[in-house]
Amino acid sequence: MAKEVVLSGIRPTGFLHLGNYFGAMRNYVRMQDEYNCYFFVANWHSLTTHPDTSELRNSVHRVIAENIACGLDPEKVALYVQSDVPEIAELYLYLNTMAYKGELEKTTTFKEKVRLSPDNVNAGLLTYPVLMAADILIHRALKVPVGKDQEQHLEMARNFAERFNHRYGDIFPSPQAFNFGGELVKILSLDGNGKMSKSENQMNTIFLADDDEQIRKKIMKAKTDGGPLTPNSVKPDYIQNLFTLMSQVSTADTIAKFEADFNASSEGNCIIRYGDLKKQLAADMVEFVKPIRSKAADIQENKELLHKIIRQGAEKARISAGATLKLVRDAMGMN
Ligand code: TRP
Protein backbone atom coordinates (compact mmCIF):
# COMPACT_ATOMS: atom_id res chain seq x y z
CA MET A 1 0.00 0.00 0.00
CA ALA A 2 1.25 3.49 -0.80
CA LYS A 3 2.38 5.47 2.22
CA GLU A 4 0.37 8.52 3.19
CA VAL A 5 1.86 11.88 2.38
CA VAL A 6 3.05 14.05 5.30
CA LEU A 7 4.21 17.60 4.66
CA SER A 8 5.47 20.48 6.73
CA GLY A 9 7.28 23.75 6.15
CA ILE A 10 9.84 25.56 8.26
CA ARG A 11 10.36 29.30 8.00
CA PRO A 12 14.05 30.19 7.75
CA THR A 13 13.81 33.11 10.14
CA GLY A 14 15.76 32.71 13.37
CA PHE A 15 17.63 29.82 14.92
CA LEU A 16 16.03 26.52 15.89
CA HIS A 17 15.57 26.05 19.63
CA LEU A 18 14.57 23.33 22.09
CA GLY A 19 10.88 24.16 21.67
CA ASN A 20 11.15 23.44 17.93
CA TYR A 21 13.24 20.36 18.62
CA PHE A 22 11.04 18.62 21.20
CA GLY A 23 7.76 20.01 19.88
CA ALA A 24 8.21 19.55 16.15
CA MET A 25 11.43 18.18 14.74
CA ARG A 26 11.54 15.04 16.82
CA ASN A 27 7.98 14.42 15.69
CA TYR A 28 9.13 14.66 12.04
CA VAL A 29 12.00 12.29 12.65
CA ARG A 30 9.61 9.65 13.99
CA MET A 31 7.42 9.91 10.89
CA GLN A 32 10.05 9.34 8.27
CA ASP A 33 9.81 5.55 8.07
CA GLU A 34 6.06 5.21 8.06
CA TYR A 35 5.08 8.08 5.82
CA ASN A 36 6.04 9.59 2.53
CA CYS A 37 7.46 12.80 3.97
CA TYR A 38 8.03 16.19 2.41
CA PHE A 39 9.76 18.80 4.56
CA PHE A 40 10.84 22.10 3.13
CA VAL A 41 12.28 25.48 3.97
CA ALA A 42 9.72 28.20 3.27
CA ASN A 43 11.99 30.90 1.84
CA TRP A 44 9.24 32.45 -0.30
CA HIS A 45 7.13 32.88 2.80
CA SER A 46 9.94 34.71 4.55
CA LEU A 47 9.85 37.41 1.84
CA THR A 48 6.44 38.52 3.06
CA THR A 49 7.94 39.77 6.32
CA HIS A 50 11.72 39.87 5.68
CA PRO A 51 12.35 41.58 2.33
CA ASP A 52 16.10 41.85 2.99
CA THR A 53 17.53 38.65 1.51
CA SER A 54 21.21 39.17 2.30
CA GLU A 55 21.14 36.51 5.05
CA LEU A 56 18.48 34.29 3.51
CA ARG A 57 20.67 31.75 1.72
CA ASN A 58 22.71 31.27 4.86
CA SER A 59 19.60 30.77 6.98
CA VAL A 60 18.19 28.26 4.51
CA HIS A 61 21.42 26.27 4.69
CA ARG A 62 21.41 26.41 8.47
CA VAL A 63 17.85 25.13 8.70
CA ILE A 64 18.62 22.25 6.34
CA ALA A 65 21.79 21.39 8.28
CA GLU A 66 20.04 21.57 11.66
CA ASN A 67 17.18 19.38 10.51
CA ILE A 68 19.57 16.71 9.30
CA ALA A 69 21.59 16.98 12.51
CA CYS A 70 18.36 16.37 14.44
CA GLY A 71 17.82 13.12 12.59
CA LEU A 72 15.98 13.82 9.35
CA ASP A 73 17.44 11.55 6.71
CA PRO A 74 17.52 13.14 3.26
CA GLU A 75 17.55 9.65 1.77
CA LYS A 76 14.21 8.87 3.38
CA VAL A 77 12.38 12.19 3.13
CA ALA A 78 12.22 14.88 0.49
CA LEU A 79 14.03 17.76 2.16
CA TYR A 80 13.92 20.74 -0.15
CA VAL A 81 13.82 24.48 -0.55
CA GLN A 82 10.49 26.01 -1.58
CA SER A 83 11.98 28.25 -4.29
CA ASP A 84 13.45 25.19 -6.06
CA VAL A 85 9.95 23.99 -6.88
CA PRO A 86 8.34 26.40 -9.37
CA GLU A 87 5.24 24.18 -9.58
CA ILE A 88 4.24 25.62 -6.19
CA ALA A 89 4.16 29.14 -7.64
CA GLU A 90 1.88 28.09 -10.46
CA LEU A 91 -0.55 26.35 -8.14
CA TYR A 92 -0.47 29.44 -5.90
CA LEU A 93 -1.62 31.49 -8.89
CA TYR A 94 -4.61 29.22 -9.50
CA LEU A 95 -5.53 29.04 -5.81
CA ASN A 96 -5.38 32.83 -5.56
CA THR A 97 -8.48 32.95 -7.73
CA MET A 98 -10.37 30.90 -5.13
CA ALA A 99 -9.34 32.90 -2.11
CA TYR A 100 -11.50 35.85 -1.17
CA LYS A 101 -10.16 39.15 0.04
CA GLY A 102 -12.55 39.17 2.99
CA GLU A 103 -11.42 35.82 4.40
CA LEU A 104 -7.75 36.66 3.88
CA GLU A 105 -8.14 39.94 5.74
CA LYS A 106 -9.79 38.13 8.64
CA THR A 107 -6.88 35.72 9.15
CA THR A 108 -5.42 36.08 12.66
CA THR A 109 -1.78 35.98 11.55
CA PHE A 110 -2.44 38.62 8.89
CA LYS A 111 -4.05 40.98 11.39
CA GLU A 112 -1.17 40.43 13.78
CA LYS A 113 1.44 41.18 11.10
CA VAL A 114 -0.44 44.31 10.01
CA ARG A 115 -0.40 45.47 13.61
CA LEU A 116 3.33 44.82 13.96
CA SER A 117 4.39 46.28 10.57
CA PRO A 118 1.75 48.71 9.31
CA ASP A 119 4.19 50.04 6.68
CA ASN A 120 4.62 46.73 4.91
CA VAL A 121 1.13 45.37 4.28
CA ASN A 122 2.02 43.75 0.97
CA ALA A 123 -0.16 41.46 -1.14
CA GLY A 124 2.15 38.53 -0.39
CA LEU A 125 1.37 38.93 3.29
CA LEU A 126 -2.35 38.92 2.56
CA THR A 127 -2.09 35.75 0.48
CA TYR A 128 0.35 33.97 2.81
CA PRO A 129 -2.28 31.30 3.55
CA VAL A 130 -2.78 30.70 -0.18
CA LEU A 131 0.93 30.03 -0.67
CA MET A 132 0.84 27.70 2.30
CA ALA A 133 -2.14 25.89 0.77
CA ALA A 134 -0.18 25.53 -2.48
CA ASP A 135 2.76 24.05 -0.51
CA ILE A 136 0.48 21.40 0.92
CA LEU A 137 -1.76 20.67 -2.04
CA ILE A 138 1.09 20.43 -4.57
CA HIS A 139 1.94 17.03 -3.02
CA ARG A 140 -1.69 16.20 -2.28
CA ALA A 141 -0.62 15.84 1.34
CA LEU A 142 -3.06 14.35 3.84
CA LYS A 143 -1.21 14.99 7.07
CA VAL A 144 0.35 18.25 8.13
CA PRO A 145 2.28 18.37 11.41
CA VAL A 146 1.86 21.96 12.60
CA GLY A 147 1.35 23.78 15.87
CA LYS A 148 -1.88 25.38 17.04
CA ASP A 149 -0.90 28.75 15.56
CA GLN A 150 -1.12 27.25 12.06
CA GLU A 151 -4.51 25.57 12.36
CA GLN A 152 -6.41 28.47 10.85
CA HIS A 153 -4.13 28.38 7.79
CA LEU A 154 -4.73 24.66 7.48
CA GLU A 155 -8.47 25.18 7.61
CA MET A 156 -8.13 27.72 4.80
CA ALA A 157 -6.11 25.20 2.78
CA ARG A 158 -9.00 22.74 3.19
CA ASN A 159 -11.44 25.37 1.95
CA PHE A 160 -9.36 26.22 -1.10
CA ALA A 161 -8.95 22.51 -1.91
CA GLU A 162 -12.68 21.97 -1.63
CA ARG A 163 -13.46 24.95 -3.86
CA PHE A 164 -10.98 23.74 -6.43
CA ASN A 165 -12.42 20.22 -6.39
CA HIS A 166 -15.93 21.58 -6.71
CA ARG A 167 -15.07 23.84 -9.63
CA TYR A 168 -12.65 21.75 -11.66
CA GLY A 169 -12.75 18.13 -10.48
CA ASP A 170 -11.73 16.01 -7.54
CA ILE A 171 -7.97 16.30 -7.25
CA PHE A 172 -7.07 17.29 -3.72
CA PRO A 173 -7.55 15.31 -0.52
CA SER A 174 -8.45 17.31 2.58
CA PRO A 175 -5.27 18.00 4.60
CA GLN A 176 -5.48 17.49 8.37
CA ALA A 177 -3.32 18.53 11.33
CA PHE A 178 -1.24 15.63 12.57
CA ASN A 179 0.91 14.54 15.50
CA PHE A 180 2.76 11.31 15.56
CA GLY A 181 2.09 9.20 18.65
CA GLY A 182 0.06 11.32 20.98
CA GLU A 183 0.86 14.49 22.88
CA LEU A 184 3.59 16.83 21.81
CA VAL A 185 6.11 17.92 24.39
CA LYS A 186 5.55 21.57 25.09
CA ILE A 187 8.58 23.55 26.22
CA LEU A 188 8.07 26.87 27.98
CA SER A 189 10.32 29.89 28.00
CA LEU A 190 12.85 29.57 30.87
CA ASP A 191 11.17 32.44 32.72
CA GLY A 192 7.92 30.48 32.57
CA ASN A 193 6.16 33.09 30.41
CA GLY A 194 4.57 31.39 27.41
CA LYS A 195 6.18 28.92 25.07
CA MET A 196 9.85 28.93 24.21
CA SER A 197 10.23 31.06 21.10
CA LYS A 198 12.87 32.60 18.91
CA SER A 199 11.63 36.15 19.26
CA GLU A 200 11.46 36.45 23.06
CA ASN A 201 14.41 37.35 25.28
CA GLN A 202 17.30 35.16 24.09
CA MET A 203 18.26 34.31 27.69
CA ASN A 204 15.01 32.35 28.03
CA THR A 205 15.46 30.28 24.90
CA ILE A 206 18.04 27.56 24.35
CA PHE A 207 19.10 27.33 20.73
CA LEU A 208 20.57 24.24 19.11
CA ALA A 209 23.50 26.46 18.10
CA ASP A 210 24.22 27.65 21.68
CA ASP A 211 27.63 26.66 23.05
CA ASP A 212 28.11 24.76 26.31
CA GLU A 213 28.62 27.89 28.37
CA GLN A 214 25.50 29.61 27.00
CA ILE A 215 23.39 26.53 27.70
CA ARG A 216 24.71 26.33 31.27
CA LYS A 217 24.20 30.01 31.90
CA LYS A 218 20.64 30.03 30.62
CA ILE A 219 19.60 27.00 32.65
CA MET A 220 21.23 28.31 35.83
CA LYS A 221 19.24 31.55 35.37
CA ALA A 222 15.91 29.79 34.79
CA LYS A 223 13.14 30.87 37.11
CA THR A 224 12.58 28.88 40.33
CA ASP A 225 11.20 29.74 43.78
CA GLY A 226 11.64 28.93 47.48
CA GLY A 227 10.40 25.36 47.00
CA PRO A 228 7.16 23.43 47.69
CA LEU A 229 5.18 24.25 50.86
CA THR A 230 3.43 20.89 51.14
CA PRO A 231 4.42 17.32 50.23
CA ASN A 232 3.32 16.17 46.75
CA SER A 233 2.33 19.66 45.69
CA VAL A 234 1.43 20.63 42.18
CA LYS A 235 4.44 22.04 40.36
CA PRO A 236 4.24 25.62 39.15
CA ASP A 237 4.62 25.90 35.34
CA TYR A 238 8.22 27.07 35.42
CA ILE A 239 9.25 24.19 37.72
CA GLN A 240 7.31 21.65 35.66
CA ASN A 241 9.16 22.98 32.62
CA LEU A 242 12.53 22.11 34.18
CA PHE A 243 11.24 18.61 34.94
CA THR A 244 9.93 18.33 31.38
CA LEU A 245 13.35 19.25 30.00
CA MET A 246 14.90 16.76 32.39
CA SER A 247 12.52 14.05 31.20
CA GLN A 248 13.94 14.53 27.70
CA VAL A 249 17.66 14.55 28.44
CA SER A 250 18.42 13.01 31.87
CA THR A 251 18.59 9.43 33.10
CA ALA A 252 15.63 7.77 34.80
CA ASP A 253 17.56 7.69 38.10
CA THR A 254 18.23 11.41 38.01
CA ILE A 255 14.62 12.22 37.26
CA ALA A 256 13.37 9.87 39.99
CA LYS A 257 15.69 11.44 42.56
CA PHE A 258 14.53 15.00 41.92
CA GLU A 259 10.87 13.94 41.71
CA ALA A 260 11.21 12.23 45.08
CA ASP A 261 12.97 15.25 46.59
CA PHE A 262 10.25 17.53 45.30
CA ASN A 263 7.44 15.34 46.61
CA ALA A 264 9.04 14.91 50.03
CA SER A 265 9.54 18.65 50.53
CA SER A 266 7.32 20.90 52.62
CA GLU A 267 7.41 24.29 54.30
CA GLY A 268 10.49 24.52 56.51
CA ASN A 269 11.67 21.15 55.23
CA CYS A 270 12.69 21.75 51.67
CA ILE A 271 14.56 18.72 50.42
CA ILE A 272 14.71 19.60 46.77
CA ARG A 273 17.57 21.92 45.84
CA TYR A 274 16.77 23.73 42.64
CA GLY A 275 20.40 24.80 42.31
CA ASP A 276 21.44 21.13 42.15
CA LEU A 277 18.59 20.30 39.81
CA LYS A 278 19.63 23.03 37.42
CA LYS A 279 23.29 22.04 37.60
CA GLN A 280 22.40 18.46 36.69
CA LEU A 281 19.97 19.53 33.98
CA ALA A 282 22.57 21.89 32.51
CA ALA A 283 25.19 19.13 32.42
CA ASP A 284 22.79 16.70 30.76
CA MET A 285 21.52 19.32 28.30
CA VAL A 286 25.06 20.26 27.31
CA GLU A 287 25.77 16.60 26.48
CA PHE A 288 22.50 16.32 24.60
CA VAL A 289 22.94 19.41 22.41
CA LYS A 290 26.67 18.99 21.74
CA PRO A 291 26.49 16.29 19.03
CA ILE A 292 23.55 17.99 17.30
CA ARG A 293 25.35 21.32 17.23
CA SER A 294 28.58 19.86 15.94
CA LYS A 295 26.87 17.75 13.27
CA ALA A 296 24.90 20.80 12.08
CA ALA A 297 28.08 22.87 11.91
CA ASP A 298 29.88 20.17 9.92
CA ILE A 299 27.08 19.94 7.38
CA GLN A 300 26.79 23.69 7.11
CA GLU A 301 30.46 24.02 6.28
CA ASN A 302 30.33 21.27 3.71
CA LYS A 303 28.76 23.25 0.87
CA GLU A 304 29.25 20.45 -1.60
CA LEU A 305 27.25 18.05 0.54
CA LEU A 306 24.60 20.68 1.25
CA HIS A 307 24.12 21.42 -2.41
CA LYS A 308 23.86 17.75 -3.21
CA ILE A 309 21.19 17.28 -0.52
CA ILE A 310 19.25 20.32 -1.66
CA ARG A 311 19.38 19.26 -5.31
CA GLN A 312 18.27 15.74 -4.45
CA GLY A 313 15.39 17.11 -2.37
CA ALA A 314 14.25 19.37 -5.19
CA GLU A 315 14.31 16.45 -7.63
CA LYS A 316 12.09 14.34 -5.39
CA ALA A 317 9.73 17.23 -4.71
CA ARG A 318 9.41 18.16 -8.37
CA ILE A 319 8.38 14.65 -9.40
CA SER A 320 5.41 14.74 -7.06
CA ALA A 321 4.68 18.43 -7.72
CA GLY A 322 4.82 17.94 -11.48
CA ALA A 323 2.38 15.04 -11.31
CA THR A 324 -0.12 17.10 -9.30
CA LEU A 325 0.26 20.10 -11.57
CA LYS A 326 -0.44 17.95 -14.61
CA LEU A 327 -3.75 16.84 -13.07
CA VAL A 328 -4.55 20.45 -12.19
CA ARG A 329 -3.80 21.74 -15.69
CA ASP A 330 -5.77 18.95 -17.30
CA ALA A 331 -8.74 19.63 -15.05
CA MET A 332 -8.60 23.35 -15.78
CA GLY A 333 -8.05 23.05 -19.51
CA MET A 334 -4.62 24.67 -19.24
CA ASN A 335 -2.98 22.01 -21.37
N1 TRP B 1 3.36 28.96 8.02
C1 TRP B 1 4.22 27.98 8.64
C2 TRP B 1 4.84 28.62 9.90
O1 TRP B 1 4.83 29.80 10.05
C3 TRP B 1 5.30 27.52 7.71
C4 TRP B 1 4.74 26.85 6.51
C5 TRP B 1 4.76 27.33 5.23
C6 TRP B 1 4.07 25.60 6.48
N2 TRP B 1 4.14 26.45 4.40
C7 TRP B 1 3.70 25.39 5.12
C8 TRP B 1 3.72 24.65 7.46
C9 TRP B 1 3.02 24.25 4.74
C10 TRP B 1 3.04 23.52 7.07
C11 TRP B 1 2.67 23.32 5.72
O2 TRP B 1 5.37 27.90 10.73
Coordinates of C-alpha atoms and ligand atoms in Angstrom, one line a residue:
M1 CA 0.0 0.0 0.0
A2 CA 1.2 3.5 -0.8
K3 CA 2.4 5.5 2.2
E4 CA 0.4 8.5 3.2
V5 CA 1.9 11.9 2.4
V6 CA 3.1 14.0 5.3
L7 CA 4.2 17.6 4.7
S8 CA 5.5 20.5 6.7
G9 CA 7.3 23.7 6.1
I10 CA 9.8 25.6 8.3
R11 CA 10.4 29.3 8.0
P12 CA 14.1 30.2 7.8
T13 CA 13.8 33.1 10.1
G14 CA 15.8 32.7 13.4
F15 CA 17.6 29.8 14.9
L16 CA 16.0 26.5 15.9
H17 CA 15.6 26.0 19.6
L18 CA 14.6 23.3 22.1
G19 CA 10.9 24.2 21.7
N20 CA 11.2 23.4 17.9
Y21 CA 13.2 20.4 18.6
F22 CA 11.0 18.6 21.2
G23 CA 7.8 20.0 19.9
A24 CA 8.2 19.5 16.1
M25 CA 11.4 18.2 14.7
R26 CA 11.5 15.0 16.8
N27 CA 8.0 14.4 15.7
Y28 CA 9.1 14.7 12.0
V29 CA 12.0 12.3 12.6
R30 CA 9.6 9.7 14.0
M31 CA 7.4 9.9 10.9
Q32 CA 10.0 9.3 8.3
D33 CA 9.8 5.5 8.1
E34 CA 6.1 5.2 8.1
Y35 CA 5.1 8.1 5.8
N36 CA 6.0 9.6 2.5
C37 CA 7.5 12.8 4.0
Y38 CA 8.0 16.2 2.4
F39 CA 9.8 18.8 4.6
F40 CA 10.8 22.1 3.1
V41 CA 12.3 25.5 4.0
A42 CA 9.7 28.2 3.3
N43 CA 12.0 30.9 1.8
W44 CA 9.2 32.5 -0.3
H45 CA 7.1 32.9 2.8
S46 CA 9.9 34.7 4.6
L47 CA 9.9 37.4 1.8
T48 CA 6.4 38.5 3.1
T49 CA 7.9 39.8 6.3
H50 CA 11.7 39.9 5.7
P51 CA 12.3 41.6 2.3
D52 CA 16.1 41.9 3.0
T53 CA 17.5 38.7 1.5
S54 CA 21.2 39.2 2.3
E55 CA 21.1 36.5 5.0
L56 CA 18.5 34.3 3.5
R57 CA 20.7 31.8 1.7
N58 CA 22.7 31.3 4.9
S59 CA 19.6 30.8 7.0
V60 CA 18.2 28.3 4.5
H61 CA 21.4 26.3 4.7
R62 CA 21.4 26.4 8.5
V63 CA 17.8 25.1 8.7
I64 CA 18.6 22.3 6.3
A65 CA 21.8 21.4 8.3
E66 CA 20.0 21.6 11.7
N67 CA 17.2 19.4 10.5
I68 CA 19.6 16.7 9.3
A69 CA 21.6 17.0 12.5
C70 CA 18.4 16.4 14.4
G71 CA 17.8 13.1 12.6
L72 CA 16.0 13.8 9.3
D73 CA 17.4 11.5 6.7
P74 CA 17.5 13.1 3.3
E75 CA 17.6 9.6 1.8
K76 CA 14.2 8.9 3.4
V77 CA 12.4 12.2 3.1
A78 CA 12.2 14.9 0.5
L79 CA 14.0 17.8 2.2
Y80 CA 13.9 20.7 -0.2
V81 CA 13.8 24.5 -0.5
Q82 CA 10.5 26.0 -1.6
S83 CA 12.0 28.2 -4.3
D84 CA 13.5 25.2 -6.1
V85 CA 9.9 24.0 -6.9
P86 CA 8.3 26.4 -9.4
E87 CA 5.2 24.2 -9.6
I88 CA 4.2 25.6 -6.2
A89 CA 4.2 29.1 -7.6
E90 CA 1.9 28.1 -10.5
L91 CA -0.5 26.4 -8.1
Y92 CA -0.5 29.4 -5.9
L93 CA -1.6 31.5 -8.9
Y94 CA -4.6 29.2 -9.5
L95 CA -5.5 29.0 -5.8
N96 CA -5.4 32.8 -5.6
T97 CA -8.5 32.9 -7.7
M98 CA -10.4 30.9 -5.1
A99 CA -9.3 32.9 -2.1
Y100 CA -11.5 35.9 -1.2
K101 CA -10.2 39.1 0.0
G102 CA -12.5 39.2 3.0
E103 CA -11.4 35.8 4.4
L104 CA -7.7 36.7 3.9
E105 CA -8.1 39.9 5.7
K106 CA -9.8 38.1 8.6
T107 CA -6.9 35.7 9.1
T108 CA -5.4 36.1 12.7
T109 CA -1.8 36.0 11.5
F110 CA -2.4 38.6 8.9
K111 CA -4.0 41.0 11.4
E112 CA -1.2 40.4 13.8
K113 CA 1.4 41.2 11.1
V114 CA -0.4 44.3 10.0
R115 CA -0.4 45.5 13.6
L116 CA 3.3 44.8 14.0
S117 CA 4.4 46.3 10.6
P118 CA 1.7 48.7 9.3
D119 CA 4.2 50.0 6.7
N120 CA 4.6 46.7 4.9
V121 CA 1.1 45.4 4.3
N122 CA 2.0 43.7 1.0
A123 CA -0.2 41.5 -1.1
G124 CA 2.1 38.5 -0.4
L125 CA 1.4 38.9 3.3
L126 CA -2.3 38.9 2.6
T127 CA -2.1 35.7 0.5
Y128 CA 0.4 34.0 2.8
P129 CA -2.3 31.3 3.6
V130 CA -2.8 30.7 -0.2
L131 CA 0.9 30.0 -0.7
M132 CA 0.8 27.7 2.3
A133 CA -2.1 25.9 0.8
A134 CA -0.2 25.5 -2.5
D135 CA 2.8 24.0 -0.5
I136 CA 0.5 21.4 0.9
L137 CA -1.8 20.7 -2.0
I138 CA 1.1 20.4 -4.6
H139 CA 1.9 17.0 -3.0
R140 CA -1.7 16.2 -2.3
A141 CA -0.6 15.8 1.3
L142 CA -3.1 14.3 3.8
K143 CA -1.2 15.0 7.1
V144 CA 0.3 18.3 8.1
P145 CA 2.3 18.4 11.4
V146 CA 1.9 22.0 12.6
G147 CA 1.3 23.8 15.9
K148 CA -1.9 25.4 17.0
D149 CA -0.9 28.7 15.6
Q150 CA -1.1 27.2 12.1
E151 CA -4.5 25.6 12.4
Q152 CA -6.4 28.5 10.8
H153 CA -4.1 28.4 7.8
L154 CA -4.7 24.7 7.5
E155 CA -8.5 25.2 7.6
M156 CA -8.1 27.7 4.8
A157 CA -6.1 25.2 2.8
R158 CA -9.0 22.7 3.2
N159 CA -11.4 25.4 1.9
F160 CA -9.4 26.2 -1.1
A161 CA -9.0 22.5 -1.9
E162 CA -12.7 22.0 -1.6
R163 CA -13.5 25.0 -3.9
F164 CA -11.0 23.7 -6.4
N165 CA -12.4 20.2 -6.4
H166 CA -15.9 21.6 -6.7
R167 CA -15.1 23.8 -9.6
Y168 CA -12.6 21.7 -11.7
G169 CA -12.8 18.1 -10.5
D170 CA -11.7 16.0 -7.5
I171 CA -8.0 16.3 -7.3
F172 CA -7.1 17.3 -3.7
P173 CA -7.5 15.3 -0.5
S174 CA -8.5 17.3 2.6
P175 CA -5.3 18.0 4.6
Q176 CA -5.5 17.5 8.4
A177 CA -3.3 18.5 11.3
F178 CA -1.2 15.6 12.6
N179 CA 0.9 14.5 15.5
F180 CA 2.8 11.3 15.6
G181 CA 2.1 9.2 18.6
G182 CA 0.1 11.3 21.0
E183 CA 0.9 14.5 22.9
L184 CA 3.6 16.8 21.8
V185 CA 6.1 17.9 24.4
K186 CA 5.6 21.6 25.1
I187 CA 8.6 23.5 26.2
L188 CA 8.1 26.9 28.0
S189 CA 10.3 29.9 28.0
L190 CA 12.9 29.6 30.9
D191 CA 11.2 32.4 32.7
G192 CA 7.9 30.5 32.6
N193 CA 6.2 33.1 30.4
G194 CA 4.6 31.4 27.4
K195 CA 6.2 28.9 25.1
M196 CA 9.8 28.9 24.2
S197 CA 10.2 31.1 21.1
K198 CA 12.9 32.6 18.9
S199 CA 11.6 36.1 19.3
E200 CA 11.5 36.4 23.1
N201 CA 14.4 37.3 25.3
Q202 CA 17.3 35.2 24.1
M203 CA 18.3 34.3 27.7
N204 CA 15.0 32.4 28.0
T205 CA 15.5 30.3 24.9
I206 CA 18.0 27.6 24.3
F207 CA 19.1 27.3 20.7
L208 CA 20.6 24.2 19.1
A209 CA 23.5 26.5 18.1
D210 CA 24.2 27.6 21.7
D211 CA 27.6 26.7 23.0
D212 CA 28.1 24.8 26.3
E213 CA 28.6 27.9 28.4
Q214 CA 25.5 29.6 27.0
I215 CA 23.4 26.5 27.7
R216 CA 24.7 26.3 31.3
K217 CA 24.2 30.0 31.9
K218 CA 20.6 30.0 30.6
I219 CA 19.6 27.0 32.6
M220 CA 21.2 28.3 35.8
K221 CA 19.2 31.5 35.4
A222 CA 15.9 29.8 34.8
K223 CA 13.1 30.9 37.1
T224 CA 12.6 28.9 40.3
D225 CA 11.2 29.7 43.8
G226 CA 11.6 28.9 47.5
G227 CA 10.4 25.4 47.0
P228 CA 7.2 23.4 47.7
L229 CA 5.2 24.3 50.9
T230 CA 3.4 20.9 51.1
P231 CA 4.4 17.3 50.2
N232 CA 3.3 16.2 46.7
S233 CA 2.3 19.7 45.7
V234 CA 1.4 20.6 42.2
K235 CA 4.4 22.0 40.4
P236 CA 4.2 25.6 39.2
D237 CA 4.6 25.9 35.3
Y238 CA 8.2 27.1 35.4
I239 CA 9.2 24.2 37.7
Q240 CA 7.3 21.7 35.7
N241 CA 9.2 23.0 32.6
L242 CA 12.5 22.1 34.2
F243 CA 11.2 18.6 34.9
T244 CA 9.9 18.3 31.4
L245 CA 13.3 19.2 30.0
M246 CA 14.9 16.8 32.4
S247 CA 12.5 14.1 31.2
Q248 CA 13.9 14.5 27.7
V249 CA 17.7 14.6 28.4
S250 CA 18.4 13.0 31.9
T251 CA 18.6 9.4 33.1
A252 CA 15.6 7.8 34.8
D253 CA 17.6 7.7 38.1
T254 CA 18.2 11.4 38.0
I255 CA 14.6 12.2 37.3
A256 CA 13.4 9.9 40.0
K257 CA 15.7 11.4 42.6
F258 CA 14.5 15.0 41.9
E259 CA 10.9 13.9 41.7
A260 CA 11.2 12.2 45.1
D261 CA 13.0 15.3 46.6
F262 CA 10.2 17.5 45.3
N263 CA 7.4 15.3 46.6
A264 CA 9.0 14.9 50.0
S265 CA 9.5 18.7 50.5
S266 CA 7.3 20.9 52.6
E267 CA 7.4 24.3 54.3
G268 CA 10.5 24.5 56.5
N269 CA 11.7 21.1 55.2
C270 CA 12.7 21.8 51.7
I271 CA 14.6 18.7 50.4
I272 CA 14.7 19.6 46.8
R273 CA 17.6 21.9 45.8
Y274 CA 16.8 23.7 42.6
G275 CA 20.4 24.8 42.3
D276 CA 21.4 21.1 42.1
L277 CA 18.6 20.3 39.8
K278 CA 19.6 23.0 37.4
K279 CA 23.3 22.0 37.6
Q280 CA 22.4 18.5 36.7
L281 CA 20.0 19.5 34.0
A282 CA 22.6 21.9 32.5
A283 CA 25.2 19.1 32.4
D284 CA 22.8 16.7 30.8
M285 CA 21.5 19.3 28.3
V286 CA 25.1 20.3 27.3
E287 CA 25.8 16.6 26.5
F288 CA 22.5 16.3 24.6
V289 CA 22.9 19.4 22.4
K290 CA 26.7 19.0 21.7
P291 CA 26.5 16.3 19.0
I292 CA 23.6 18.0 17.3
R293 CA 25.4 21.3 17.2
S294 CA 28.6 19.9 15.9
K295 CA 26.9 17.8 13.3
A296 CA 24.9 20.8 12.1
A297 CA 28.1 22.9 11.9
D298 CA 29.9 20.2 9.9
I299 CA 27.1 19.9 7.4
Q300 CA 26.8 23.7 7.1
E301 CA 30.5 24.0 6.3
N302 CA 30.3 21.3 3.7
K303 CA 28.8 23.2 0.9
E304 CA 29.2 20.4 -1.6
L305 CA 27.3 18.1 0.5
L306 CA 24.6 20.7 1.2
H307 CA 24.1 21.4 -2.4
K308 CA 23.9 17.7 -3.2
I309 CA 21.2 17.3 -0.5
I310 CA 19.3 20.3 -1.7
R311 CA 19.4 19.3 -5.3
Q312 CA 18.3 15.7 -4.4
G313 CA 15.4 17.1 -2.4
A314 CA 14.2 19.4 -5.2
E315 CA 14.3 16.4 -7.6
K316 CA 12.1 14.3 -5.4
A317 CA 9.7 17.2 -4.7
R318 CA 9.4 18.2 -8.4
I319 CA 8.4 14.7 -9.4
S320 CA 5.4 14.7 -7.1
A321 CA 4.7 18.4 -7.7
G322 CA 4.8 17.9 -11.5
A323 CA 2.4 15.0 -11.3
T324 CA -0.1 17.1 -9.3
L325 CA 0.3 20.1 -11.6
K326 CA -0.4 17.9 -14.6
L327 CA -3.7 16.8 -13.1
V328 CA -4.5 20.5 -12.2
R329 CA -3.8 21.7 -15.7
D330 CA -5.8 18.9 -17.3
A331 CA -8.7 19.6 -15.0
M332 CA -8.6 23.4 -15.8
G333 CA -8.0 23.0 -19.5
M334 CA -4.6 24.7 -19.2
N335 CA -3.0 22.0 -21.4
Ligands
TRP1 N1 3.4 29.0 8.0 C1 4.2 28.0 8.6 C2 4.8 28.6 9.9 O1 4.8 29.8 10.1 C3 5.3 27.5 7.7 C4 4.7 26.9 6.5 C5 4.8 27.3 5.2 C6 4.1 25.6 6.5 N2 4.1 26.4 4.4 C7 3.7 25.4 5.1 C8 3.7 24.7 7.5 C9 3.0 24.2 4.7 C10 3.0 23.5 7.1 C11 2.7 23.3 5.7 O2 5.4 27.9 10.7

